[in-house]
């Protein structure tokens, strides 16, 4: 049975949970922290990943500046700061109640039949434009002073730590060793999608050799702690979608597989949009010793408009990737928010809970409506062409696109939605396997969530469709293979949206 992983942003959701808990209740005991984990139990979620790092360490640490350090910090980068409001909950847990929330949550996972993991953001670089930031440890400024960052030419990623520097690698090796001594876990994940920019890879094409050595050392640390704890500790890595492009960035997954250095790899977009065509089959065919999981982000961007994913759209992608042989699905940035009076937050929480309940295996995925929305690859190394099928510019010649929505039961009904910008449907001929479609003007709608706008933020968009795009639909044949060939003919306009709605 396929697994479903949920990665919990302890820095964001964890801080809010602890702040809310400590504000509302005195004389706390560890059982008061159980709801943080219990909400995932009894659903499709099998494995829970508790995040230990953003840039600073969330739990106490002697290796990396931690939450307690940030709570007490008054001067950062020569500038007065005050982060007490942000870190008040976790500070109270450690210093007033003597409770380590990470330890409680990991222990609780086993009580409710969830596999406990810790995950580390190996190179988070949020807020590069700020002079100070609540995320930054002391090491950030030491690295900046000593040139252990990849540099200005990488734009937003300029402050990413450079793993070519031994000091950077040693920091993480020491931190991993420290935290595995402290916590009894069944898995450790290295999250290199926060961020994949771990080298000046443009000027260092063989940087993967440095990373290979680093992964070997991490594997050695994990093996040591397996002997101490007396059980297997899985080692996972979160990477981008393409095997060859990962190596360009410095991540040689093929060698890791041959040397059996890691147990699982999560193939995933970074953030901008979920990727509708990740090459899971290629990963499964190439890597024989490593489990492969398909990662889902919380956003969908079809062409130039982005919105939050709904449960039916995640079921659509899950159907595709589980059909392709993925060992399971992986959710990033999906976590229920604390109880709120905000209608938007209530709807987003309901969205997340539906995903946790219905996206873990094919039977659950196919039990409700699915939406498969064609998107793109959101992270591409220099010198490579990324997957970006839309827009399709209509220029008088027939143009084709193949879309694989995953295997479909014969009883499913399939409706195809097409978004056309700059012209009307009667000026565009659309065919599926050479058969012309009679298109009807219709806007796609999610099956399980209403559209709502709260405080200027669109929590759920009906179709991820740009202004000026006209959408049309037609029923198409249900193909058990799920592989469709669509062709477009027209003299003007462009195709900016393609969706398969399956129920």
Coordinates of C-alpha atoms in Angstrom, one line a residue:
X1 CA 0.0 0.0 0.0
X2 CA 1.3 3.4 -0.9
X3 CA 2.5 5.7 1.8
X4 CA 1.5 9.3 2.4
X5 CA 4.1 11.7 4.0
X6 CA 3.2 15.0 5.5
X7 CA 6.0 17.5 6.2
X8 CA 5.1 19.8 9.0
X9 CA 6.5 23.4 9.1
X10 CA 7.3 23.5 12.8
X11 CA 8.7 27.0 12.4
X12 CA 5.4 28.4 11.1
X13 CA 2.5 26.2 12.2
X14 CA 4.4 24.9 15.2
X15 CA 5.1 28.4 16.5
X16 CA 1.5 29.4 16.1
X17 CA 0.3 26.2 17.8
X18 CA 2.5 26.7 20.8
X19 CA 1.8 30.4 21.1
X20 CA -1.9 29.8 21.0
X21 CA -1.6 26.9 23.5
X22 CA 0.6 28.8 26.0
X23 CA -1.6 31.9 25.7
X24 CA -4.8 30.1 26.5
X25 CA -3.7 27.6 29.2
X26 CA -1.5 27.5 32.3
X27 CA 0.1 24.5 34.0
X28 CA 0.6 22.7 30.7
X29 CA 1.5 19.0 30.5
X30 CA 2.9 17.1 27.5
X31 CA -0.6 15.6 26.7
X32 CA -1.7 19.2 25.8
X33 CA 0.6 19.0 22.8
X34 CA -0.9 15.8 21.4
X35 CA -3.5 17.5 19.1
X36 CA -0.6 18.7 17.0
X37 CA 0.0 15.1 15.9
X38 CA -3.4 13.5 16.5
X39 CA -5.1 15.4 13.7
X40 CA -3.1 13.4 11.1
X41 CA -4.0 10.0 12.7
X42 CA -6.7 7.7 11.3
X43 CA -6.4 9.1 7.8
X44 CA -4.2 8.2 4.8
X45 CA -1.1 9.8 6.3
X46 CA 1.4 7.1 7.2
X47 CA 4.6 9.2 8.0
X48 CA 4.9 12.5 9.7
X49 CA 8.0 14.7 9.3
X50 CA 8.7 17.2 12.0
X51 CA 10.9 20.1 10.7
X52 CA 13.9 20.9 13.0
X53 CA 15.5 23.7 11.0
X54 CA 14.6 26.7 8.9
X55 CA 17.9 28.6 9.1
X56 CA 18.0 28.4 12.9
X57 CA 17.4 25.3 14.9
X58 CA 13.9 25.0 16.2
X59 CA 14.8 22.6 19.1
X60 CA 17.6 23.5 21.5
X61 CA 21.1 23.0 20.0
X62 CA 24.7 23.6 20.9
X63 CA 25.7 23.5 17.2
X64 CA 23.3 26.0 15.6
X65 CA 21.5 29.1 17.1
X66 CA 18.1 27.9 18.3
X67 CA 14.7 29.2 19.2
X68 CA 15.8 30.1 22.8
X69 CA 18.7 32.1 21.4
X70 CA 16.4 33.9 19.0
X71 CA 13.9 34.7 21.8
X72 CA 16.7 36.3 23.9
X73 CA 18.5 38.0 21.0
X74 CA 18.6 41.8 21.3
X75 CA 21.2 42.8 18.8
X76 CA 21.5 41.1 15.4
X77 CA 23.9 42.3 12.7
X78 CA 24.5 45.4 14.8
X79 CA 20.8 46.3 14.8
X80 CA 18.4 46.1 17.8
X81 CA 15.9 43.3 17.4
X82 CA 13.1 41.8 19.6
X83 CA 11.7 38.4 18.6
X84 CA 10.1 37.5 22.0
X85 CA 6.5 37.7 20.6
X86 CA 7.4 35.2 17.8
X87 CA 9.1 32.7 20.1
X88 CA 7.1 33.1 23.3
X89 CA 5.4 29.8 23.1
X90 CA 8.3 27.5 22.5
X91 CA 10.4 29.5 25.0
X92 CA 7.7 28.8 27.7
X93 CA 7.6 25.1 26.8
X94 CA 11.4 24.7 27.2
X95 CA 12.1 27.1 30.1
X96 CA 8.9 27.3 32.1
X97 CA 7.4 23.8 31.7
X98 CA 10.6 21.8 30.9
X99 CA 8.9 20.1 27.9
X100 CA 10.6 19.5 24.6
X101 CA 7.7 19.7 22.1
X102 CA 9.7 18.0 19.4
X103 CA 10.3 15.0 21.6
X104 CA 6.6 14.9 22.6
X105 CA 5.4 15.0 19.0
X106 CA 7.8 12.3 17.8
X107 CA 6.8 10.0 20.7
X108 CA 3.1 10.7 20.0
X109 CA 3.5 9.6 16.4
X110 CA 4.2 6.1 17.5
X111 CA 1.3 6.1 19.9
X112 CA -1.1 6.8 17.0
X113 CA 0.6 4.6 14.3
X114 CA 2.4 7.3 12.4
X115 CA 6.0 6.8 11.5
X116 CA 8.1 9.6 13.1
X117 CA 10.7 11.5 11.0
X118 CA 12.7 14.7 11.4
X119 CA 13.4 16.8 8.4
X120 CA 16.1 19.5 8.0
X121 CA 15.9 22.4 5.6
X122 CA 19.5 22.2 4.5
X123 CA 19.8 25.7 2.9
X124 CA 16.8 27.9 3.6
X125 CA 17.3 31.4 2.3
X126 CA 14.1 33.3 3.1
X127 CA 14.3 37.1 3.4
X128 CA 17.6 37.8 1.5
X129 CA 16.7 41.5 1.2
X130 CA 16.5 42.1 5.0
X131 CA 19.3 43.4 7.2
X132 CA 17.9 41.2 10.1
X133 CA 15.5 38.3 10.2
X134 CA 14.0 36.1 12.9
X135 CA 15.1 33.1 10.9
X136 CA 18.9 33.8 10.9
X137 CA 21.4 32.0 13.2
X138 CA 24.8 33.4 14.1
X139 CA 26.3 31.2 11.5
X140 CA 24.6 33.2 8.8
X141 CA 26.7 36.2 9.5
X142 CA 29.8 34.2 9.9
X143 CA 29.2 32.6 6.5
X144 CA 28.5 36.0 4.9
X145 CA 31.7 37.4 6.4
X146 CA 33.9 34.5 5.3
X147 CA 32.5 34.1 1.8
X148 CA 30.7 30.8 2.4
X149 CA 27.7 31.8 0.3
X150 CA 27.1 31.2 -3.4
X151 CA 27.0 34.9 -4.3
X152 CA 25.1 37.8 -5.8
X153 CA 24.7 36.4 -9.3
X154 CA 22.2 33.9 -7.9
X155 CA 19.7 36.6 -7.1
X156 CA 17.1 35.5 -4.5
X157 CA 19.3 32.5 -3.7
X158 CA 22.5 34.6 -3.1
X159 CA 22.6 33.9 0.6
X160 CA 22.5 30.1 0.2
X161 CA 25.3 28.4 2.0
X162 CA 28.1 27.1 -0.3
X163 CA 28.7 23.4 0.5
X164 CA 32.0 23.7 -1.2
X165 CA 33.1 25.3 2.1
X166 CA 34.1 22.6 4.6
X167 CA 32.8 24.7 7.5
X168 CA 29.3 24.6 6.0
X169 CA 29.4 20.8 5.6
X170 CA 30.8 20.3 9.1
X171 CA 28.1 22.5 10.6
X172 CA 25.4 20.2 9.2
X173 CA 27.2 17.0 10.0
X174 CA 27.6 18.1 13.6
X175 CA 24.0 19.2 13.8
X176 CA 22.7 15.9 12.4
X177 CA 24.8 13.9 14.9
X178 CA 23.6 16.1 17.8
X179 CA 19.9 15.8 16.9
X180 CA 20.0 12.0 16.3
X181 CA 21.5 11.5 19.7
X182 CA 18.6 13.5 21.2
X183 CA 15.6 12.1 19.3
X184 CA 14.6 8.5 18.5
X185 CA 13.2 8.6 15.0
X186 CA 12.5 6.2 12.2
X187 CA 13.7 8.6 9.5
X188 CA 15.9 11.6 8.7
X189 CA 15.2 13.7 5.7
X190 CA 17.6 16.2 4.1
X191 CA 15.4 18.8 2.4
X192 CA 17.4 20.2 -0.5
X193 CA 14.4 21.9 -2.0
X194 CA 15.0 24.6 0.6
X195 CA 17.2 25.2 -1.3
X196 CA 18.7 23.3 -4.2
X197 CA 21.3 26.1 -4.7
X198 CA 24.1 24.6 -2.5
X199 CA 27.0 25.4 -4.9
X200 CA 28.2 28.0 -7.3
X201 CA 27.3 25.2 -9.8
X202 CA 27.7 27.4 -12.9
X203 CA 31.4 27.7 -12.2
X204 CA 31.9 24.3 -10.5
X205 CA 30.4 21.6 -12.8
X206 CA 31.8 18.7 -10.7
X207 CA 30.3 20.0 -7.4
X208 CA 28.3 16.8 -7.1
X209 CA 31.6 15.0 -6.0
X210 CA 31.6 17.2 -2.9
X211 CA 28.0 16.4 -2.2
X212 CA 28.5 12.7 -2.7
X213 CA 31.2 12.7 0.0
X214 CA 28.8 14.7 2.3
X215 CA 26.0 12.2 1.8
X216 CA 28.4 9.3 2.5
X217 CA 29.3 11.0 5.8
X218 CA 25.6 11.6 6.7
X219 CA 25.0 7.9 5.9
X220 CA 27.8 7.0 8.3
X221 CA 26.2 9.1 11.1
X222 CA 22.8 7.5 10.5
X223 CA 24.3 4.0 10.6
X224 CA 26.0 4.9 13.9
X225 CA 22.7 5.9 15.4
X226 CA 21.0 2.9 14.1
X227 CA 23.4 0.8 16.2
X228 CA 22.8 3.1 19.2
X229 CA 19.0 3.0 18.9
X230 CA 18.8 -0.6 17.9
X231 CA 16.6 -0.1 14.8
X232 CA 16.6 1.1 11.2
X233 CA 16.7 4.8 10.5
X234 CA 15.6 5.7 7.0
X235 CA 17.5 8.4 5.1
X236 CA 15.6 10.5 2.7
X237 CA 16.4 13.4 0.4
X238 CA 14.0 15.9 -1.2
X239 CA 15.2 16.9 -4.7
X240 CA 13.9 18.6 -7.9
X241 CA 12.1 16.7 -10.7
X242 CA 14.9 15.7 -13.1
X243 CA 17.7 13.3 -12.6
X244 CA 20.2 15.0 -14.9
X245 CA 19.3 18.5 -13.8
X246 CA 19.7 17.5 -10.1
X247 CA 23.3 16.4 -11.0
X248 CA 23.9 19.8 -12.6
X249 CA 23.0 21.4 -9.2
X250 CA 25.3 19.0 -7.4
X251 CA 23.1 16.1 -6.5
X252 CA 24.1 12.8 -8.0
X253 CA 21.2 10.5 -7.2
X254 CA 22.4 7.7 -9.5
X255 CA 25.6 7.3 -7.5
X256 CA 23.7 7.4 -4.2
X257 CA 21.5 4.6 -5.5
X258 CA 24.4 2.5 -6.6
X259 CA 26.1 2.9 -3.2
X260 CA 22.8 2.5 -1.3
X261 CA 23.4 5.7 0.5
X262 CA 19.8 6.8 0.8
X263 CA 16.5 4.9 1.2
X264 CA 14.1 7.3 -0.5
X265 CA 14.0 10.4 -2.7
X266 CA 11.1 12.8 -2.9
X267 CA 10.8 14.2 -6.5
X268 CA 9.1 17.5 -6.2
X269 CA 8.6 21.1 -7.4
X270 CA 10.2 23.9 -5.3
X271 CA 7.2 26.2 -4.6
X272 CA 5.7 28.2 -7.5
X273 CA 3.4 25.4 -8.8
X274 CA 2.8 21.7 -8.6
X275 CA 4.3 19.9 -11.6
X276 CA 1.9 17.9 -13.6
X277 CA 4.5 15.8 -15.5
X278 CA 7.3 14.8 -13.2
X279 CA 9.2 11.9 -14.7
X280 CA 8.5 9.4 -11.9
X281 CA 8.7 6.4 -14.4
X282 CA 12.3 7.5 -15.3
X283 CA 13.3 7.6 -11.6
X284 CA 11.8 4.2 -11.0
X285 CA 13.5 2.7 -14.0
X286 CA 16.9 4.3 -13.2
X287 CA 17.2 3.9 -9.5
X288 CA 16.8 0.3 -8.3
X289 CA 17.6 0.6 -4.6
X290 CA 15.7 3.7 -3.7
X291 CA 12.1 4.4 -3.0
X292 CA 10.7 7.2 -5.1
X293 CA 7.9 9.6 -3.9
X294 CA 6.0 12.3 -5.7
X295 CA 6.0 15.6 -3.9
X296 CA 3.1 18.0 -3.9
X297 CA 3.3 21.7 -3.1
X298 CA 0.4 23.9 -2.1
X299 CA 0.1 26.0 -5.2
X300 CA -1.0 25.5 -8.8
X301 CA 0.0 27.7 -11.7
X302 CA -1.3 26.8 -15.1
X303 CA 0.1 29.7 -17.2
X304 CA 0.3 33.0 -15.5
X305 CA -2.2 32.8 -12.6
X306 CA -1.6 30.9 -9.4
X307 CA -3.8 29.7 -6.6
X308 CA -4.0 27.2 -3.8
X309 CA -4.4 23.6 -4.7
X310 CA -7.7 21.9 -3.8
X311 CA -8.2 18.3 -2.7
X312 CA -9.6 17.3 -6.0
X313 CA -6.5 18.7 -7.9
X314 CA -4.2 16.8 -5.6
X315 CA -6.1 13.7 -6.1
X316 CA -5.7 14.2 -9.9
X317 CA -1.9 14.4 -9.5
X318 CA -1.8 11.5 -7.1
X319 CA -3.7 9.4 -9.6
X320 CA -1.0 10.2 -12.2
X321 CA 2.0 9.5 -10.0
X322 CA 0.7 6.5 -8.2
X323 CA -0.2 5.0 -11.6
X324 CA 3.4 5.7 -12.7
X325 CA 4.7 3.6 -9.9
X326 CA 5.5 6.1 -7.2
X327 CA 6.0 4.4 -3.8
X328 CA 3.7 7.1 -2.3
X329 CA 2.8 10.8 -2.1
X330 CA 4.4 13.6 -0.1
X331 CA 2.8 16.8 1.0
X332 CA 4.8 20.0 1.6
X333 CA 3.1 23.1 3.0
X334 CA -0.1 21.2 3.8
X335 CA -0.9 21.6 7.4
X336 CA -4.1 22.5 9.2
X337 CA -4.0 25.9 10.7
X338 CA -5.0 26.4 14.3
X339 CA -8.7 26.9 14.9
X340 CA -9.7 30.4 13.6
X341 CA -12.8 32.5 13.1
X342 CA -11.6 33.3 9.6
X343 CA -13.8 31.7 6.9
X344 CA -10.7 31.5 4.6
X345 CA -8.7 29.6 7.2
X346 CA -11.6 27.3 7.9
X347 CA -11.9 26.4 4.3
X348 CA -8.1 25.9 3.9
X349 CA -8.1 23.6 6.9
X350 CA -11.0 21.6 5.5
X351 CA -9.0 21.3 2.2
X352 CA -6.0 20.0 4.0
X353 CA -8.0 17.5 6.1
X354 CA -9.6 16.2 2.9
X355 CA -6.2 15.7 1.3
X356 CA -4.9 13.8 4.3
X357 CA -7.9 11.5 4.1
X358 CA -8.1 10.9 0.3
X359 CA -4.7 11.2 -1.3
X360 CA -2.7 8.2 0.2
X361 CA -3.7 5.4 -2.1
X362 CA -5.4 4.8 -5.5
X363 CA -8.7 3.5 -4.1
X364 CA -9.1 6.7 -1.9
X365 CA -7.9 9.0 -4.7
X366 CA -10.4 7.6 -7.2
X367 CA -13.3 7.5 -4.7
X368 CA -14.0 11.2 -5.4
X369 CA -13.7 13.7 -8.2
X370 CA -10.2 14.4 -9.6
X371 CA -8.8 17.4 -11.5
X372 CA -5.7 17.1 -13.6
X373 CA -4.4 20.6 -14.5
X374 CA -1.5 21.0 -16.9
X375 CA 1.3 23.0 -15.3
X376 CA 5.0 23.4 -15.7
X377 CA 8.4 22.8 -14.1
X378 CA 9.2 25.6 -11.7
X379 CA 13.0 25.2 -11.2
X380 CA 15.5 24.8 -14.0
X381 CA 19.3 25.0 -13.8
X382 CA 21.1 27.3 -16.2
X383 CA 21.7 25.6 -19.6
X384 CA 18.7 23.3 -19.4
X385 CA 15.2 23.6 -20.9
X386 CA 12.5 23.0 -18.4
X387 CA 9.1 21.4 -19.0
X388 CA 6.7 24.2 -20.0
X389 CA 3.9 23.1 -22.4
X390 CA 1.8 26.2 -22.1
X391 CA 1.0 28.6 -23.6
X392 CA 0.6 27.1 -27.1
X393 CA 0.6 29.9 -29.7
X394 CA -1.8 29.3 -32.5
X395 CA 0.0 30.1 -35.8
X396 CA -2.1 28.3 -38.5
X397 CA -0.3 25.0 -38.1
X398 CA -1.6 22.0 -36.2
X399 CA 0.1 21.7 -32.8
X400 CA 0.0 18.7 -30.5
X401 CA 0.4 18.0 -26.8
X402 CA 0.3 14.6 -25.1
X403 CA -1.2 14.6 -21.6
X404 CA -1.0 11.6 -19.2
X405 CA -3.5 11.8 -16.4
X406 CA -2.7 8.4 -15.0
X407 CA -4.6 5.1 -15.3
X408 CA -8.4 5.5 -15.1
X409 CA -11.1 3.0 -14.2
X410 CA -13.4 2.4 -17.1
X411 CA -16.5 3.7 -15.2
X412 CA -15.0 7.2 -14.8
X413 CA -16.3 10.1 -16.8
X414 CA -13.8 12.6 -18.3
X415 CA -14.4 16.2 -19.2
X416 CA -11.7 18.2 -21.0
X417 CA -11.5 22.0 -20.3
X418 CA -9.6 24.2 -22.7
X419 CA -8.7 27.9 -22.0
X420 CA -8.2 30.0 -25.1
X421 CA -6.9 33.6 -24.8
X422 CA -7.2 36.2 -27.6
X423 CA -9.9 34.5 -29.7
X424 CA -13.1 32.5 -29.6
X425 CA -13.6 28.7 -29.6
X426 CA -15.2 28.7 -33.1
X427 CA -11.9 30.0 -34.5
X428 CA -9.9 27.2 -32.9
X429 CA -10.2 23.5 -33.8
X430 CA -9.5 21.1 -31.0
X431 CA -9.1 17.4 -31.5
X432 CA -8.4 14.4 -29.3
X433 CA -6.7 11.6 -31.2
X434 CA -7.9 13.3 -34.4
X435 CA -11.6 13.5 -33.4
X436 CA -12.9 17.0 -33.4
X437 CA -14.5 18.2 -30.2
X438 CA -17.7 20.2 -30.0
X439 CA -16.8 22.7 -27.3
X440 CA -19.2 24.3 -25.0
X441 CA -18.5 27.5 -23.1
X442 CA -18.1 26.6 -19.4
X443 CA -15.9 27.6 -16.5
X444 CA -14.3 24.7 -14.5
X445 CA -15.1 24.6 -10.8
X446 CA -13.6 22.6 -8.0
X447 CA -15.7 19.8 -6.7
X448 CA -15.1 20.2 -3.0
X449 CA -14.4 23.8 -2.1
X450 CA -16.2 27.1 -2.8
X451 CA -14.3 30.1 -4.0
X452 CA -13.5 32.6 -1.2
X453 CA -11.5 35.7 -0.8
X454 CA -10.3 36.8 2.6
X455 CA -8.2 39.8 3.5
X456 CA -7.2 40.1 -0.1
X457 CA -5.9 36.6 -0.4
X458 CA -7.6 34.1 -2.7
X459 CA -7.7 30.9 -0.7
X460 CA -9.2 28.8 -3.5
X461 CA -9.4 29.8 -7.1
X462 CA -12.0 28.2 -9.4
X463 CA -9.8 27.5 -12.3
X464 CA -6.3 29.1 -12.1
X465 CA -7.3 31.0 -15.2
X466 CA -6.1 34.4 -16.3
X467 CA -8.4 37.3 -17.0
X468 CA -9.3 37.4 -20.7
X469 CA -9.1 33.6 -21.0
X470 CA -12.3 31.9 -22.3
X471 CA -12.8 28.4 -21.1
X472 CA -14.7 25.6 -23.0
X473 CA -15.4 22.0 -22.2
X474 CA -16.3 18.7 -23.9
X475 CA -16.7 15.2 -22.8
X476 CA -14.0 12.8 -24.0
X477 CA -13.5 9.1 -24.0
X478 CA -12.4 7.5 -20.8
X479 CA -9.0 5.9 -21.6
X480 CA -7.8 3.3 -19.1
X481 CA -4.2 4.2 -20.0
X482 CA -5.0 7.8 -19.2
X483 CA -2.8 9.1 -22.1
X484 CA -4.5 11.7 -24.3
X485 CA -3.2 13.4 -27.5
X486 CA -4.8 16.8 -28.1
X487 CA -4.2 18.9 -31.2
X488 CA -5.0 22.5 -31.8
X489 CA -5.4 24.4 -35.1
X490 CA -6.1 28.1 -35.5
X491 CA -4.6 31.4 -36.8
X492 CA -4.6 33.5 -33.7
X493 CA -4.8 33.4 -30.0
X494 CA -3.1 31.0 -27.6
X495 CA -4.0 28.0 -25.4
X496 CA -3.3 28.9 -21.8
X497 CA -5.2 26.3 -19.8
X498 CA -5.8 22.5 -20.1
X499 CA -7.7 20.5 -17.4
X500 CA -9.1 17.1 -17.2
X501 CA -12.0 16.8 -14.8
X502 CA -12.6 13.1 -13.8
X503 CA -15.6 11.8 -11.8

